XYZ file of C-alpha atoms in Angstrom:
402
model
C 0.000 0.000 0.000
C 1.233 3.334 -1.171
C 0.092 6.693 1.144
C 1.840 9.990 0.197
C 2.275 12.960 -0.450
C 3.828 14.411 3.036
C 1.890 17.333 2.158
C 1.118 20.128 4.715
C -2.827 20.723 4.631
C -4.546 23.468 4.204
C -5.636 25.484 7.184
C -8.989 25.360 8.268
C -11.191 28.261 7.839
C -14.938 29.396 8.282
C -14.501 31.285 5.164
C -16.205 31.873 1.570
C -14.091 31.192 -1.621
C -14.843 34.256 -3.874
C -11.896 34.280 -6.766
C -10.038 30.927 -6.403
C -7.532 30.508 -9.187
C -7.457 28.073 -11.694
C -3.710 28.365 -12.358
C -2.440 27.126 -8.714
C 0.846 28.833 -9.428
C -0.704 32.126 -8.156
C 0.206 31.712 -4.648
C -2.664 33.922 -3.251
C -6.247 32.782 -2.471
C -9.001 35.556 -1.911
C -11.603 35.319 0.618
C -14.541 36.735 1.543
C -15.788 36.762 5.037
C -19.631 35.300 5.840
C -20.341 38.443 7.936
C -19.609 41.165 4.435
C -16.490 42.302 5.889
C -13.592 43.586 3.666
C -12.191 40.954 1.336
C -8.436 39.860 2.383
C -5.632 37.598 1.204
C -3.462 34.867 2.699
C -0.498 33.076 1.035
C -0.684 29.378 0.095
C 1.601 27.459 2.470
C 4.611 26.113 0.997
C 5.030 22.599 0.190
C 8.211 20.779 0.737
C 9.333 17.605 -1.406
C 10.166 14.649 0.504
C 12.066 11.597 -0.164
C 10.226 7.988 0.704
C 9.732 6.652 3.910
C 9.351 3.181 4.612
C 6.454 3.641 7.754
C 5.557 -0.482 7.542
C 6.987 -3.426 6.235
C 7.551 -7.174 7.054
C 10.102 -8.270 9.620
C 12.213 -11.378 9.358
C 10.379 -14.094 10.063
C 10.230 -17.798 11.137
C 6.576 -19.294 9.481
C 5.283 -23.048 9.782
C 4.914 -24.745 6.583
C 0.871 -24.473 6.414
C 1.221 -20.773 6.450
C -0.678 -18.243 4.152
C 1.121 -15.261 4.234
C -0.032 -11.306 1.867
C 2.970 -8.972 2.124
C 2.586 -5.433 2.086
C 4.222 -2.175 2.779
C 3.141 1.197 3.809
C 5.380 3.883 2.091
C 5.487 7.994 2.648
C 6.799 10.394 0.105
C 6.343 13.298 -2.658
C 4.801 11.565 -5.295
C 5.257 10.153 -8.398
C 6.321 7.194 -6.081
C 8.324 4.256 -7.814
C 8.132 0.854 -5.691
C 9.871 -2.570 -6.684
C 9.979 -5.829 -4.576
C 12.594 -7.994 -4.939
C 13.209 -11.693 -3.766
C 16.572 -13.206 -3.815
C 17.769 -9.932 -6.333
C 14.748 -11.002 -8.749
C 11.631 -8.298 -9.191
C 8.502 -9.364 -7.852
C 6.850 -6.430 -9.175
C 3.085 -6.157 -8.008
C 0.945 -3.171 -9.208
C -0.599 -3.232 -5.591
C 2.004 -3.359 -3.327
C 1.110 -6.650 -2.002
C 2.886 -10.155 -2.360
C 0.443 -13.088 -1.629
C 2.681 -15.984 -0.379
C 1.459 -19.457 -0.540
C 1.515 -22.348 2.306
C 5.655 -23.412 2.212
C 6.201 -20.717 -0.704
C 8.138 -17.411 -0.655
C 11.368 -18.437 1.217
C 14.275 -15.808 0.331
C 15.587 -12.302 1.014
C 13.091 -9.556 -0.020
C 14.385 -6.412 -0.589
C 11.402 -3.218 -1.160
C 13.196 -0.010 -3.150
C 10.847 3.061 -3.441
C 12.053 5.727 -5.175
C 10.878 9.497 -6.342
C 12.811 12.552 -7.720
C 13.827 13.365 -3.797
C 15.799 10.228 -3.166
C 15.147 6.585 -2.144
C 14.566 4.239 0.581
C 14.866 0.499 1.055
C 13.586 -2.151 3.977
C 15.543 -5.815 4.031
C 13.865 -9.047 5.303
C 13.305 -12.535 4.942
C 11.141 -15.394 5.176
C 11.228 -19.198 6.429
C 9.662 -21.766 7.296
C 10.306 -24.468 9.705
C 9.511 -25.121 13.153
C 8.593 -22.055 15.603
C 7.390 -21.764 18.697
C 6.381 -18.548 21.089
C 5.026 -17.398 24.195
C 1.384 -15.916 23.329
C -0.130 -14.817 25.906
C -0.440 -14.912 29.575
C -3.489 -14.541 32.185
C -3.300 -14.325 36.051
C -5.895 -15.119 38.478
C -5.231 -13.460 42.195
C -6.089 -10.498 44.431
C -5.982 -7.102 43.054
C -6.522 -3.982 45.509
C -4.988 -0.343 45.810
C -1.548 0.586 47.124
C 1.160 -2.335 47.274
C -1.587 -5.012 46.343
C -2.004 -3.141 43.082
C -1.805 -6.322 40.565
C 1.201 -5.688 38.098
C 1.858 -7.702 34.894
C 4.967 -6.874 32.745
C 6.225 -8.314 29.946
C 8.604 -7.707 27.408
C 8.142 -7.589 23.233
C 11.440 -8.276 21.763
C 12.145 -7.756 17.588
C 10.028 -5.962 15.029
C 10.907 -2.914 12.922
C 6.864 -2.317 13.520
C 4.141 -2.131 16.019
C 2.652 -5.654 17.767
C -0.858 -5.319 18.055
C -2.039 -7.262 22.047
C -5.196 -7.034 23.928
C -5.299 -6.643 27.621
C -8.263 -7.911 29.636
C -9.092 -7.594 33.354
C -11.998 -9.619 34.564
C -13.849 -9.465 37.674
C -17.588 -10.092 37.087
C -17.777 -13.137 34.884
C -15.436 -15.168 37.443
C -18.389 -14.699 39.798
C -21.324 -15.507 37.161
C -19.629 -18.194 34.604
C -17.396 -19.785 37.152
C -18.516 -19.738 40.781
C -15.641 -17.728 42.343
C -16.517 -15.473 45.503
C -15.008 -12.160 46.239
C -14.137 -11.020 43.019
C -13.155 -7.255 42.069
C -16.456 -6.431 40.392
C -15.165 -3.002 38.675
C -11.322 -3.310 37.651
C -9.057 -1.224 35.755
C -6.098 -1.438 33.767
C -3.484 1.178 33.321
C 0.075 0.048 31.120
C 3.128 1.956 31.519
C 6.169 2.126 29.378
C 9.871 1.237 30.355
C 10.207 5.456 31.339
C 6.981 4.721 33.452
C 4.736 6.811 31.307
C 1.081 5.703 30.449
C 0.253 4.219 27.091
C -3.072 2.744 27.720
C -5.802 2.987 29.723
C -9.163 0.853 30.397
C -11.424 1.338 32.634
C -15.304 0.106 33.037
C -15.738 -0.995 29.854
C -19.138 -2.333 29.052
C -17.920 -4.777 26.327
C -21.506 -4.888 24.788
C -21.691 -1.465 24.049
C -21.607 -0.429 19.865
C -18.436 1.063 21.000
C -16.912 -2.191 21.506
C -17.468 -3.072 17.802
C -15.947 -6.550 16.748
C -14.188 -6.835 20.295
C -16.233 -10.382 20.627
C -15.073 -11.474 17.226
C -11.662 -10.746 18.609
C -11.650 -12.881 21.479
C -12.809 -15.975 19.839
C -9.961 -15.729 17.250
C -7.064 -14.843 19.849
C -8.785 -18.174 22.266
C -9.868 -15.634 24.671
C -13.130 -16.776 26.312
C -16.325 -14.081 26.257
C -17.598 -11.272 28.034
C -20.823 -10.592 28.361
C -21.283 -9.599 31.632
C -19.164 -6.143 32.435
C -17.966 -4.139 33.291
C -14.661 -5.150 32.375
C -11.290 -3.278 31.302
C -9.985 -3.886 28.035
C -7.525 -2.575 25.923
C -6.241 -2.594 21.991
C -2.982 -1.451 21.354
C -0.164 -1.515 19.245
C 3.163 -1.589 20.605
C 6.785 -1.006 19.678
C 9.589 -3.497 20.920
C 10.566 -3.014 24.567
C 9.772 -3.868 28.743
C 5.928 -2.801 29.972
C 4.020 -3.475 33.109
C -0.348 -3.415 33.579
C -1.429 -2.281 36.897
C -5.140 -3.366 37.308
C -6.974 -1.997 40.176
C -10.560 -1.429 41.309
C -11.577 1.252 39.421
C -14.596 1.779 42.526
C -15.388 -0.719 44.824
C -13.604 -2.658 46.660
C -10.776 -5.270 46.125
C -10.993 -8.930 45.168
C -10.068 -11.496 42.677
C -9.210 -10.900 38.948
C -8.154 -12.070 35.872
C -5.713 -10.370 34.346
C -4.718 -11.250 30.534
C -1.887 -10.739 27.863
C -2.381 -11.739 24.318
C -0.454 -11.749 21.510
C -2.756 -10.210 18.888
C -0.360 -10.835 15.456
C 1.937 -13.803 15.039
C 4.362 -11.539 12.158
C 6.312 -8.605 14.030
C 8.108 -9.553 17.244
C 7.402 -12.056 20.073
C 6.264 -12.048 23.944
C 10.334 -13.243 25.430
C 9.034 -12.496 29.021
C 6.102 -12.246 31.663
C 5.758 -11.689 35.125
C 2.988 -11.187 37.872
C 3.345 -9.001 40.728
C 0.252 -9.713 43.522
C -0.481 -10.484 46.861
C -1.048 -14.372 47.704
C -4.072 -15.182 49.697
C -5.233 -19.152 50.657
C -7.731 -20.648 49.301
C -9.209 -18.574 45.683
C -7.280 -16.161 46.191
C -3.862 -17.678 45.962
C -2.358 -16.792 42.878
C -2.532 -18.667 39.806
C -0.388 -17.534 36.240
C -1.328 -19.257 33.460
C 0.453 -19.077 29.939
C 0.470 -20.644 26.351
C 3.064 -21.709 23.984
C 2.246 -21.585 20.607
C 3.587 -23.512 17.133
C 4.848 -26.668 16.338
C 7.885 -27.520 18.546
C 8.884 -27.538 22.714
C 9.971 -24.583 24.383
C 11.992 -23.833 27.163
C 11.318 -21.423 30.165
C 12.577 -20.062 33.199
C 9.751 -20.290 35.878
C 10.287 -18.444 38.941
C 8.348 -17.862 41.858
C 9.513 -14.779 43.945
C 9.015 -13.659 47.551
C 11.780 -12.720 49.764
C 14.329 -11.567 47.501
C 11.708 -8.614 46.699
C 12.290 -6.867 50.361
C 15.858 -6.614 48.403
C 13.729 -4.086 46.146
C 11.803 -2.352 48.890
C 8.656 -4.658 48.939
C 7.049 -4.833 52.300
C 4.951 -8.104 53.101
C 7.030 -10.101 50.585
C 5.854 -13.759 50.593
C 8.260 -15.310 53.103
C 8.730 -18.531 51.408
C 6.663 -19.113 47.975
C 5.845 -22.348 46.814
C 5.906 -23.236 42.821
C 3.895 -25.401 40.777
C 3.468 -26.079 37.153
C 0.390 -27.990 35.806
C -0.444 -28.928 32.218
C -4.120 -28.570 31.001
C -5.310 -31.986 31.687
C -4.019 -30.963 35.618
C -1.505 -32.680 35.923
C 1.441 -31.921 37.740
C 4.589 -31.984 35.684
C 7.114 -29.638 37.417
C 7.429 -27.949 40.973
C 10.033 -26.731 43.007
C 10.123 -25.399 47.242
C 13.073 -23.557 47.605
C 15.259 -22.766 45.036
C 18.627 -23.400 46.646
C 17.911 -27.105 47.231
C 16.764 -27.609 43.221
C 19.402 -30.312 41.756
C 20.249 -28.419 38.657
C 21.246 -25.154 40.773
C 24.108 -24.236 38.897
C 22.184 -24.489 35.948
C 19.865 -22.582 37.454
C 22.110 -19.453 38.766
C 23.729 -19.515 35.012
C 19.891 -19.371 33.402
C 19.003 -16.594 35.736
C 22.848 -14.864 35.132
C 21.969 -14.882 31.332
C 18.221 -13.481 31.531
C 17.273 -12.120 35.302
C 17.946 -10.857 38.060
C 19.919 -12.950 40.937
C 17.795 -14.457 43.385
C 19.183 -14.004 47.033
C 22.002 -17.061 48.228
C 20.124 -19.231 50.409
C 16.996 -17.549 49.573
C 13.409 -19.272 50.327
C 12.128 -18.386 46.790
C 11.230 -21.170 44.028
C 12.572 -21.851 40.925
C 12.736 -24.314 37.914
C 13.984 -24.949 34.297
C 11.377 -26.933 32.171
C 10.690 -27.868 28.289
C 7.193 -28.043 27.392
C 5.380 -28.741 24.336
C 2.926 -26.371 22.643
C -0.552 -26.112 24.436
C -1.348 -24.604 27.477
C -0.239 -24.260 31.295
C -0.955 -22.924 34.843
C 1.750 -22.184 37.300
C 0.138 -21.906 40.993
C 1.920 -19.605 43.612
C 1.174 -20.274 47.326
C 2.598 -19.862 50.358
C 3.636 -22.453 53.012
C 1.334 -23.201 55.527
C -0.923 -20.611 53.781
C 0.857 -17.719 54.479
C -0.014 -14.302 53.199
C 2.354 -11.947 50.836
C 3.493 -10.091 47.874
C 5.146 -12.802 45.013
C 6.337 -12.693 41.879
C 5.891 -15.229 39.209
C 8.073 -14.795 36.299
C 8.214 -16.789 33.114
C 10.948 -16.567 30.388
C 11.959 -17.713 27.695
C 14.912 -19.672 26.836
C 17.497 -19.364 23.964
């Protein structure tokens, strides 16, 4: 797709047109006021020529064989715009800027040149196909309130010369009427920061029903997300350039309770989910908390799992879990991976050069959990409690592997 000229507009004005010129090299347009006051002139704005701009274009990718893939490119410049595609140095030439790729087809370097009188610009990628496999997305169920029990979710988008599109959900309502759960936060809201800890996004009360909500439902069933049709809920479309980010969800009125907080990967093309975490406070019973994640594609990945509590006072975090529990379940419910305490896992070396590579170091000796583990594609819980059903602030990390 082609968009251009970078051409200044016209200033807006409540004004009558009463000699405009037919030969736009006269640089003066003469106006006549809707109240009969004296006629008066202003001078066209000048326009400056600009060279393209590649805005959007493919990154390098990774597909699975059974892939259908349309290429395109959004381009900026003065026009007469020229644009050529190239794949491995041979013109692919398509008069509408888009290259359909069939299932296992289209594997090469593609090269876009556009060009104009100004100058030119070019964007590099290429395409494969083989085995993949991702993080996309991640939900947490636990106990969101105001202050330090604030529930915070980062996670990390890595690669991509563009945007990723995600949605962001918190839940409180439906856990109550669809599955059973007591003390829920009835009313939450989701803010997401940047790394410089600057808002990006906000959600808050939205009735997902409403016209405003458009195709949100349509959404949700193709990103796996199950409905809401209950509300108020928060919820939040964005696009989103590489880099760290962290939700807060909160009740927006009302008081605290449980929620469900959820990351999804809305576009498998530009970039990839490489790390999420879940800040809350641990309750018993419902209320404990619960992360659960899915791996996507056709081969295993591997992950860091952590489960965080007294390092944290190392950051300033009062009424840090004092010794965090971690367990891994598959979704048939079965157990497949857990670990106590961290220092007592067999593959601690392994471990401390894992976390080295990717995380920060978990205290020497330190009560917090911990464990390396390969899964297949599908999808998985991790559960966070504390011993003897303790209360306090944890931290449930997942990364990914090289």
């Amino acid at each position: 797709i082609v968009v251009g000229p970078d051409v200044a507009a016209w200033p807006e004005n409540p004004f009558t047109e009463t000699n405009v010129q037919s030969n736009w090299s006269d640089p003066s347009r003469h106006v006549e006021s809707p109240w009969g006051r004296d006629d008066f002139t202003w001078t066209r704005p000048h326009i400056t020529e600009t060279a393209p701009r590649v805005l959007e274009a493919p990154d390098s990718i990774i597909l699975s064989p059974d892939r259908r893939l349309a290429l395109s490119a959004e381009i900026r410049g003065t026009e007469p715009l020229t644009v050529e595609w190239f794949r491995d140095g041979e013109s692919i030439y398509r008069p509408e800027w888009s290259y359909p790729l069939n299932p296992g087809d289209g594997a090469g370097e593609y090269r876009i040149i556009a060009t104009n009188a100004v100058g030119s610009a070019e964007h590099v990628f290429s395409i494969d196909f083989g085995p993949t496999s991702r993080l996309s997305n991640l939900s947490t169920r636990g106990y969101a309130g105001t202050g330090d029990e604030v529930m915070i979710i980062g996670f990390i988008l890595r690669g991509g010369n563009n945007g990723k599109d995600v949605m962001l959900r918190a839940v409180g309502r439906e856990l109550r009427t669809d599955f059973g759960l007591s003390g829920v936060l009835e009313n939450p809201r989701i803010k997401l920061f940047d790394g410089a800890g600057s808002i990006v996004a906000e959600g808050d009360d939205t009735p997902l029903l409403s016209k405003a909500m458009g195709g949100a439902l349509s959404r949700f069933e193709a990103l796996g997300a199950f409905p809401i049709n209950h509300g108020p809920s928060s919820l939040v479309f964005t696009e989103l350039p590489a880099g760290p980010y962290t939700m807060h969800i909160e009740p927006a009125t009302g008081s605290p309770g449980i929620v469900l907080g959820e990351i999804y990967d809305a576009d498998d093309l530009s970039g990839r989910l490489i790390n999420v975490s879940t800040r809350a406070t641990v309750h018993p019973g419902d209320a404990l908390t619960i992360a659960g994640f899915a791996v996507a594609g056709d081969m295993p990945k591997r992950l860091l799992i952590r489960g965080i509590g007294p390092t944290l006072t190392s950051f300033g975090v009062n009424h840090a879990l004092e010794d965090p529990e971690l367990k891994v379940f598959n979704s048939s419910g079965e157990l497949i991976a857990n670990n106590d305490d961290w220092a007592d896992a067999p593959n601690q070396d392994e471990l401390r050069d894992v976390t080295a590579a990717l995380a920060f170091p978990l205290d020497t000796g330190s009560a917090d959990s911990a464990l390396i583990i390969e899964v297949p594609p599908g999808t998985y819980t991790v559960q966070i409690r504390g011993k003897d059903d303790a209360t306090g602030i944890a931290l449930v990390e997942i990364y990914e592997v090289p």
